[in-house]
PDB file of C-alpha atoms and ligand atoms in Angstrom:
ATOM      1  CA  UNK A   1      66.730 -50.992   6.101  1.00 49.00           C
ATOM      2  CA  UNK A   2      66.148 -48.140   8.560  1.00 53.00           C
ATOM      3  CA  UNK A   3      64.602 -47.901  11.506  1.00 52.00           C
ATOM      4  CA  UNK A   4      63.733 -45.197  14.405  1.00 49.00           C
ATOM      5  CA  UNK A   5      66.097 -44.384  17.386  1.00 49.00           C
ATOM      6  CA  UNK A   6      65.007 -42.175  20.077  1.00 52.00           C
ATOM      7  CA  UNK A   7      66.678 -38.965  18.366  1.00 63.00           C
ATOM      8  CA  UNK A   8      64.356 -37.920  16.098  1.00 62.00           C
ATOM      9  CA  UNK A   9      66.440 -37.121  13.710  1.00 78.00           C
ATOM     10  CA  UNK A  10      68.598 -39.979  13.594  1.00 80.00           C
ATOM     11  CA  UNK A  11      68.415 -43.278  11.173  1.00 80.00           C
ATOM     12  CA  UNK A  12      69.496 -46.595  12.073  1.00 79.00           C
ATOM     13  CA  UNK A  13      70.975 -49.010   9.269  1.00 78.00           C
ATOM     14  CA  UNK A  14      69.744 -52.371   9.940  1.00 74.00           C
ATOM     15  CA  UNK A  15      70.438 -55.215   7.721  1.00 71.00           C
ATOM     16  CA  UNK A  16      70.327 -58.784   8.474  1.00 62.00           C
ATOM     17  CA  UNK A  17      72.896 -60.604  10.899  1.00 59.00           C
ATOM     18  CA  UNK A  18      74.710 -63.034   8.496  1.00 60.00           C
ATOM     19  CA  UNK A  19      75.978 -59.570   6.996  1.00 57.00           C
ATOM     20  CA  UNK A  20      74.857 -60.468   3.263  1.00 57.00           C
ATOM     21  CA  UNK A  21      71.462 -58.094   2.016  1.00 60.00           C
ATOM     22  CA  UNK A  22      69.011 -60.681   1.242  1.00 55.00           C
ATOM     23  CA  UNK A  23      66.760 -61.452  -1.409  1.00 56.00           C
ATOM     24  CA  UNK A  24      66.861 -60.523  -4.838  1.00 59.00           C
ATOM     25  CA  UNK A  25      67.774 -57.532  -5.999  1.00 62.00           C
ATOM     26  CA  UNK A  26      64.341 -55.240  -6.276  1.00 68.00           C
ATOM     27  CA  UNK A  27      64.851 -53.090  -9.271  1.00 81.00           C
ATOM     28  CA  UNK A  28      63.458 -49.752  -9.748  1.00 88.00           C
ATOM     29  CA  UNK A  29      63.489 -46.303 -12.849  1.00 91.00           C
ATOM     30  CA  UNK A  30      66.178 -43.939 -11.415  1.00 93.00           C
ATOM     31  CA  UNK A  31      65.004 -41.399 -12.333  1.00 92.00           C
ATOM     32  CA  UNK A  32      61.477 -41.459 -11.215  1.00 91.00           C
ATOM     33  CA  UNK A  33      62.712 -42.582  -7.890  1.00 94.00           C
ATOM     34  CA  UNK A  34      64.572 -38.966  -8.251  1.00 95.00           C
ATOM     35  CA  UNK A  35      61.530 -37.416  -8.646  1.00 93.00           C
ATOM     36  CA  UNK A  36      60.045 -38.932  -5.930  1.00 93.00           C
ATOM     37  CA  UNK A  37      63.035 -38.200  -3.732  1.00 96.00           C
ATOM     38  CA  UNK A  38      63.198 -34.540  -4.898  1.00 95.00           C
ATOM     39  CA  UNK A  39      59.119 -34.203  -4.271  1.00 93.00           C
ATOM     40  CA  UNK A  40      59.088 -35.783  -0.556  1.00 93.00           C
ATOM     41  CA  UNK A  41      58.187 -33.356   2.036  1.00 92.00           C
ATOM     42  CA  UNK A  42      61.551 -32.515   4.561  1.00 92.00           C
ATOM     43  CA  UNK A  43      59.563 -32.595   7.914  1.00 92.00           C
ATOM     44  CA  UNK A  44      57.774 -35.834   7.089  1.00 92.00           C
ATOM     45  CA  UNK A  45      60.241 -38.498   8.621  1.00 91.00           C
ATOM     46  CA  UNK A  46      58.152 -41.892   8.889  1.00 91.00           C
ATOM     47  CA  UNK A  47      57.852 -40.862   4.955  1.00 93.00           C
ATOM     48  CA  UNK A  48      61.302 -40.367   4.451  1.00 93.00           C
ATOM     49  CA  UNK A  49      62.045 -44.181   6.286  1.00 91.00           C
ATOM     50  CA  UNK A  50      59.036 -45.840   4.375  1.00 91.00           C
ATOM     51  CA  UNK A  51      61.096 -43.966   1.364  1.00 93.00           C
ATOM     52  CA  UNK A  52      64.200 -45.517   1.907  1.00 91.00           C
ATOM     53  CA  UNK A  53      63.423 -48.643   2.611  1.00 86.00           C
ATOM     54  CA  UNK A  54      62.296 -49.016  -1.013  1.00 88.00           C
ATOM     55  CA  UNK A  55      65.617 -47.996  -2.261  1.00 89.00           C
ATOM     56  CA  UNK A  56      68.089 -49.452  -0.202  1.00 85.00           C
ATOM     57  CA  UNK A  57      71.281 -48.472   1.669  1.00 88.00           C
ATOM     58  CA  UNK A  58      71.776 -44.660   1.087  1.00 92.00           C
ATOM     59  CA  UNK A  59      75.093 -44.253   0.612  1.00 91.00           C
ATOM     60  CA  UNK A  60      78.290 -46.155   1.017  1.00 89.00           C
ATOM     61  CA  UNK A  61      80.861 -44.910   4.026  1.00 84.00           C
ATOM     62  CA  UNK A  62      83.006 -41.999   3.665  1.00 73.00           C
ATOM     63  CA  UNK A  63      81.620 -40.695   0.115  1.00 64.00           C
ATOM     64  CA  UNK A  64      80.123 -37.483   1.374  1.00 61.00           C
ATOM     65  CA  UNK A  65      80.444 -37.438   5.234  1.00 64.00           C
ATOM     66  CA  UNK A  66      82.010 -38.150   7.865  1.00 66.00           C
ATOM     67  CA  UNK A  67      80.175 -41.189   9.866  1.00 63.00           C
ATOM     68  CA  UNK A  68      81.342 -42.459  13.349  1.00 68.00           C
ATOM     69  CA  UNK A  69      80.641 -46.180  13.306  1.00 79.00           C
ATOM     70  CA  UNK A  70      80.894 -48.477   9.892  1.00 84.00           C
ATOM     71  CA  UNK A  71      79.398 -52.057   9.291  1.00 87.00           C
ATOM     72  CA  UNK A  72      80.167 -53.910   5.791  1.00 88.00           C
ATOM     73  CA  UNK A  73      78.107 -55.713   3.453  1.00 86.00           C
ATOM     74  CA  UNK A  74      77.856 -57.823   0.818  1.00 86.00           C
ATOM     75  CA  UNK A  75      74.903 -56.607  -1.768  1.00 83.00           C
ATOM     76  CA  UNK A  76      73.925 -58.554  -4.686  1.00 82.00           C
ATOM     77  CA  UNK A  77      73.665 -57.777  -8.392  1.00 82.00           C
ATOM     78  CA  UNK A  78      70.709 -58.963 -11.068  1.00 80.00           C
ATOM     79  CA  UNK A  79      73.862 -61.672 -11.664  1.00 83.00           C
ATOM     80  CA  UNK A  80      73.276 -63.099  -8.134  1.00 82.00           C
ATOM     81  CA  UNK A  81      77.856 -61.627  -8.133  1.00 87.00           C
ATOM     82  CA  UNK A  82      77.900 -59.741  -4.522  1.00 87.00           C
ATOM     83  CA  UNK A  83      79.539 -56.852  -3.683  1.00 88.00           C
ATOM     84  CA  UNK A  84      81.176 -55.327  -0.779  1.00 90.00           C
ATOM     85  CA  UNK A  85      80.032 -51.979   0.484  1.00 88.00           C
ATOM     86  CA  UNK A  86      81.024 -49.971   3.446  1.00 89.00           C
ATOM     87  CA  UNK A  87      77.893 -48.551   4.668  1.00 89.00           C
ATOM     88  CA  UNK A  88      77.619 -45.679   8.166  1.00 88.00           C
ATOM     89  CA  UNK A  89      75.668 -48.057  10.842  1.00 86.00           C
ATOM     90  CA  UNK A  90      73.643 -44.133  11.250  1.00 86.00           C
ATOM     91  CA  UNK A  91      73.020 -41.232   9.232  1.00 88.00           C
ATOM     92  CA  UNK A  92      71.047 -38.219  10.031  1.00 89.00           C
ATOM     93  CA  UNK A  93      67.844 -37.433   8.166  1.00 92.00           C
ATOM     94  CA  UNK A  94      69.839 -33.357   8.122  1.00 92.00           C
ATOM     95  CA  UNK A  95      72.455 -35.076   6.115  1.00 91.00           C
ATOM     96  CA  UNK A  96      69.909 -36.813   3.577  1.00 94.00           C
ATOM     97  CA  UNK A  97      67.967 -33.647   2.744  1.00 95.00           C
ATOM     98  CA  UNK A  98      71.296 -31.990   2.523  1.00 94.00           C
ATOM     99  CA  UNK A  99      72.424 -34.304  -0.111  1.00 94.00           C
ATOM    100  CA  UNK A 100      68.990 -33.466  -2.030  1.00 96.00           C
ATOM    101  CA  UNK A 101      69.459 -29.784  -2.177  1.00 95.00           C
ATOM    102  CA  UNK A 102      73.582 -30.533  -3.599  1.00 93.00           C
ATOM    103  CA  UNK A 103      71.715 -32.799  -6.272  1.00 94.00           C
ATOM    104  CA  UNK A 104      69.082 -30.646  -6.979  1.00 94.00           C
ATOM    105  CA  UNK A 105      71.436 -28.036  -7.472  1.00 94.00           C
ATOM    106  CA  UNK A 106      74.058 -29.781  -9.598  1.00 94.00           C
ATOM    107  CA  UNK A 107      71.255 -30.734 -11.676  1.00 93.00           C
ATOM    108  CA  UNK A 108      69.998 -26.969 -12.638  1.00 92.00           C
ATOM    109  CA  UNK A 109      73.224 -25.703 -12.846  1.00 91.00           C
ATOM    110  CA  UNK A 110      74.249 -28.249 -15.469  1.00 87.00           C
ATOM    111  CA  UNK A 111      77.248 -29.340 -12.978  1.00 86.00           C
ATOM    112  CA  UNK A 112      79.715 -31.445 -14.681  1.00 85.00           C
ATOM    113  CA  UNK A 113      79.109 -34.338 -12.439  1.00 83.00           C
ATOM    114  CA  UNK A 114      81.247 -37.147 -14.160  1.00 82.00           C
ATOM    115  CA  UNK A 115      84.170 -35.796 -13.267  1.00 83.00           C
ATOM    116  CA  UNK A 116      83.709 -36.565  -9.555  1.00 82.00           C
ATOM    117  CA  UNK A 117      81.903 -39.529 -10.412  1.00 85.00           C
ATOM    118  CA  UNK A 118      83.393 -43.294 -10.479  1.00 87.00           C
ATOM    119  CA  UNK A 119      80.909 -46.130 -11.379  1.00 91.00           C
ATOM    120  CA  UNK A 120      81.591 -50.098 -11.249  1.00 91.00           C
ATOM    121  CA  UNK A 121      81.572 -51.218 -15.287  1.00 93.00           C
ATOM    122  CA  UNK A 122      81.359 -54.141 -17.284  1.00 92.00           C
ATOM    123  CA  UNK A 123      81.712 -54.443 -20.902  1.00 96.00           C
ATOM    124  CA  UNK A 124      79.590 -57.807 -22.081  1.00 94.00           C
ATOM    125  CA  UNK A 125      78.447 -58.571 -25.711  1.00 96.00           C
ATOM    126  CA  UNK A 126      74.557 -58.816 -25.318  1.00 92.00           C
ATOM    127  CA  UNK A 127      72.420 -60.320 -29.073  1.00 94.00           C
ATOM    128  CA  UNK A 128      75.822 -59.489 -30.573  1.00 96.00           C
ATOM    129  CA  UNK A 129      76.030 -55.957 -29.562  1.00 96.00           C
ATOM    130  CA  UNK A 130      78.802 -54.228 -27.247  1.00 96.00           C
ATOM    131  CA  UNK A 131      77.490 -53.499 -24.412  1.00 95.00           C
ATOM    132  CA  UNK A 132      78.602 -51.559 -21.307  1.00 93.00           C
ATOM    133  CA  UNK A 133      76.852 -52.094 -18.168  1.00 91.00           C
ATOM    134  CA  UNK A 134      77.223 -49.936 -14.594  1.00 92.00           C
ATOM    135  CA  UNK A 135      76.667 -51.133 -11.134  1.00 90.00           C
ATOM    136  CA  UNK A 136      75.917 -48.682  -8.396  1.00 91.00           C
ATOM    137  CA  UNK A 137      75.361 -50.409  -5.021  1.00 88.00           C
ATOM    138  CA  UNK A 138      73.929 -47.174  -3.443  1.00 91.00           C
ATOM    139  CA  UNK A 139      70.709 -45.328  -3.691  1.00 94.00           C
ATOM    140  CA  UNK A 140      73.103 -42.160  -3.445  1.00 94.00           C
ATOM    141  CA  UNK A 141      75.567 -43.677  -6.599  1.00 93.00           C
ATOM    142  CA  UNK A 142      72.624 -44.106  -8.516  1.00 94.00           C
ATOM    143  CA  UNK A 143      71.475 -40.588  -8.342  1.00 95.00           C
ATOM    144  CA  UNK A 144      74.799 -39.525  -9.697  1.00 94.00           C
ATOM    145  CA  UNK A 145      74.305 -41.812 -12.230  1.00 95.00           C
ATOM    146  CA  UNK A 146      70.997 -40.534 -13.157  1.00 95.00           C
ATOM    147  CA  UNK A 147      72.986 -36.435 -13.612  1.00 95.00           C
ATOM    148  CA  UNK A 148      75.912 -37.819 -15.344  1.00 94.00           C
ATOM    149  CA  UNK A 149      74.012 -39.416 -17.857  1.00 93.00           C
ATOM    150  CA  UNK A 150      71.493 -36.493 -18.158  1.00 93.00           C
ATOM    151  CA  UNK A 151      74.736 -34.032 -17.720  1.00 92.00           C
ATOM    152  CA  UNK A 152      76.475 -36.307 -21.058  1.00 90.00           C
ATOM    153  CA  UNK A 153      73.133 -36.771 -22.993  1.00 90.00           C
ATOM    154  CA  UNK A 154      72.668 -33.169 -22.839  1.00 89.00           C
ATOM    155  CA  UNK A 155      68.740 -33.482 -21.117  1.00 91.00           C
ATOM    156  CA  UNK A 156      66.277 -30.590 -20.938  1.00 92.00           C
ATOM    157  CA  UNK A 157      66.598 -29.115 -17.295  1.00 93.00           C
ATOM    158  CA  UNK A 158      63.046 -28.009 -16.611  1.00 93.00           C
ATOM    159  CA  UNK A 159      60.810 -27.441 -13.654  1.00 94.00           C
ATOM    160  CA  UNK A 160      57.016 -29.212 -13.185  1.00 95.00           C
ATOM    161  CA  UNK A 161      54.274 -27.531 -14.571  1.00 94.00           C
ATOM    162  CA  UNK A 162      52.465 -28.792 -10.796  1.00 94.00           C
ATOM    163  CA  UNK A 163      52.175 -25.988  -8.978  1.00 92.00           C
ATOM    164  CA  UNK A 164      52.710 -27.387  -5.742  1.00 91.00           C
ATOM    165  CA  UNK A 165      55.318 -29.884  -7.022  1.00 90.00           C
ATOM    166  CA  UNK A 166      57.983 -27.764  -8.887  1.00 86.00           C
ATOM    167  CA  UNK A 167      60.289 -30.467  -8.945  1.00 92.00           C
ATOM    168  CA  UNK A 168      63.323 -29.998 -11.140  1.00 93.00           C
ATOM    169  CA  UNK A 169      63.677 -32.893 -13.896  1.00 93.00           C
ATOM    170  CA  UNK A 170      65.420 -33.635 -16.873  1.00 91.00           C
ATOM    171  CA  UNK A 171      63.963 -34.929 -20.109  1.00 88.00           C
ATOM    172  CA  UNK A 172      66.568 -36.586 -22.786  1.00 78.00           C
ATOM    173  CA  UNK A 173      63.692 -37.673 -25.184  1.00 78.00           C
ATOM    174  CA  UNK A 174      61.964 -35.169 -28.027  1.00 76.00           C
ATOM    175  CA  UNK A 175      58.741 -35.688 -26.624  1.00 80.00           C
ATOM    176  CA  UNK A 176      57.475 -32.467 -24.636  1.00 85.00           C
ATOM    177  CA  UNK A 177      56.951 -33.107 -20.729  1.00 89.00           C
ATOM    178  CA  UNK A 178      55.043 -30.510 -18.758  1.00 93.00           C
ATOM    179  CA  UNK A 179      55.233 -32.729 -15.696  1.00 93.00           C
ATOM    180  CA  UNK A 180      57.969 -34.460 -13.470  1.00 91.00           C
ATOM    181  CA  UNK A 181      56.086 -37.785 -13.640  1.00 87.00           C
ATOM    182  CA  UNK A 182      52.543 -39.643 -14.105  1.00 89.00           C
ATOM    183  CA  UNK A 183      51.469 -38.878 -10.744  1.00 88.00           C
ATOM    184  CA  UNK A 184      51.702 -34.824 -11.308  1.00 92.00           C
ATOM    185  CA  UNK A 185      50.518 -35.082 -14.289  1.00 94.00           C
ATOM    186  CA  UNK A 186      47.282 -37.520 -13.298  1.00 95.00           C
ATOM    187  CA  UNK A 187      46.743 -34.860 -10.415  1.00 94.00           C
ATOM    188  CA  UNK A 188      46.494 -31.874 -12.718  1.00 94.00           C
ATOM    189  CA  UNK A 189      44.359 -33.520 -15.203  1.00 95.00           C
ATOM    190  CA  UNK A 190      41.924 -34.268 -12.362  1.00 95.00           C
ATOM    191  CA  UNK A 191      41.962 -30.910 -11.399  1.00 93.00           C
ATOM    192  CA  UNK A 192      41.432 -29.648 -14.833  1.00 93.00           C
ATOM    193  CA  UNK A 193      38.669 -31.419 -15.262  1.00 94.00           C
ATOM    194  CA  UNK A 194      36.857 -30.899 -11.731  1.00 94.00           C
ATOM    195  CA  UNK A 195      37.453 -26.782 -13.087  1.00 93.00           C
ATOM    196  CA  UNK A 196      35.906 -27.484 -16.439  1.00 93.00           C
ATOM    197  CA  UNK A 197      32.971 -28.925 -14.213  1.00 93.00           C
ATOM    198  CA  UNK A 198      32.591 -26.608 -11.687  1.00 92.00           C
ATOM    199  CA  UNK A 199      32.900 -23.824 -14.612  1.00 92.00           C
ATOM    200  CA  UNK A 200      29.718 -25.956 -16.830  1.00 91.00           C
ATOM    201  CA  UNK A 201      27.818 -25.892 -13.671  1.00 89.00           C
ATOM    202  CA  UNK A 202      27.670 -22.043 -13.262  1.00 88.00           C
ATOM    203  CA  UNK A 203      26.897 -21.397 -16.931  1.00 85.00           C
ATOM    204  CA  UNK A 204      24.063 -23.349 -16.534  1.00 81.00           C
ATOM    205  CA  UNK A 205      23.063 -22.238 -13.347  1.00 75.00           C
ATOM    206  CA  UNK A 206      23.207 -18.531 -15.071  1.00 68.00           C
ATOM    207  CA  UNK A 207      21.381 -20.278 -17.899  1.00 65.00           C
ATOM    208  CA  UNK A 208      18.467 -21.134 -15.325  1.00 60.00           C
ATOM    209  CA  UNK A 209      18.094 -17.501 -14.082  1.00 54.00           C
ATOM    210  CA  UNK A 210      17.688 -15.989 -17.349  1.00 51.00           C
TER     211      UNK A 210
HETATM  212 ZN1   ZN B   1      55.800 -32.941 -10.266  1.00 59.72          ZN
END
């Protein structure tokens, strides 16, 4: 939903003309789409867009910043129910990578992030259980949602054990993580391995000279 103006800096929202976001929902794991928002590289912007694109509008009007021009939306639910957003018709790439390092930082210093924010609920009864289910309409909304429930669940802040990742992450479950997600962790074990290679190879070469 973003495309490039000549300001390099600068994102365009585009969505279609009948002013409804078409389709069906795509669903994604918020929290590994944090991680992979908290691991992109700042200076690469065709990243960023190809990046946002896969999540959806950013962030609704007016929740963080100040935007000039607004264009509404109707945005629908796994229910097919729509609802109406306020979106900024730009936003700067500054502003994005600003709103990373406040979430980064909220997350590591255990911020108490529910009490700023609201989510959309239902309460249903799904198989005969009480249920309660939130709706965020926002890439943005669903990031808080990803540190409140961390924040209330009381997850293990930690950093990845990738060198050249050292992503901060949160990890609710007993099972130990060393790594932010599969991808850091498929890297290092490739890495270990071409070592444990490379290390075989010179014994036996020193083998051979003796
Ligand atoms: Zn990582």
């Amino acid at each position: 939903m973003a495309g490039i103006k000549p300001d390099p800096d600068l994102l365009e929202v585009q969505v279609s003309e009948s002013g409804l976001v078409s389709g069906i929902p795509s669903s994604f794991d918020p929290w590994e789409k944090r991680n992979e928002f908290f691991r992109r590289d700042a200076t690469d912007f065709p990243g960023l867009l190809r990046f946002l694109n896969s999540v959806g509008l950013f962030e609704k009007a007016g929740q963080s910043y100040k935007f000039e021009t607004m264009s509404s939306i109707l945005v629908p639910d796994t229910r097919g129910a729509h609802h109406r957003i306020e979106y900024p018709e730009q936003i700067t790439a500054k502003h994005i990578w600003e709103m990373r390092r406040l979430l980064e930082r909220a997350l590591k210093d255990r911020s108490e992030i529910g009490e700023y924010a609201d989510f959309e609920v239902r309460l249903v009864r799904i198989k005969g259980q009480p249920r309660v289910v939130l709706t965020t309409t926002t890439f943005l909304e669903a990031l808080f949602l990803t540190l409140t429930v961390d924040r209330v669940q009381a997850a293990k802040v930690q950093k990845c054990a990738r060198p050249d990742c050292g992503v901060t992450f949160a990890v609710s479950s007993r099972h130990e993580r060393k790594y932010c997600d599969r991808y850091c962790a498929h890297i290092e074990s490739v890495r270990r391995d071409r070592e444990r290679k490379k290390q075989l190879l010179q014994s036996s070469k020193g083998k051979g000279k003796l």
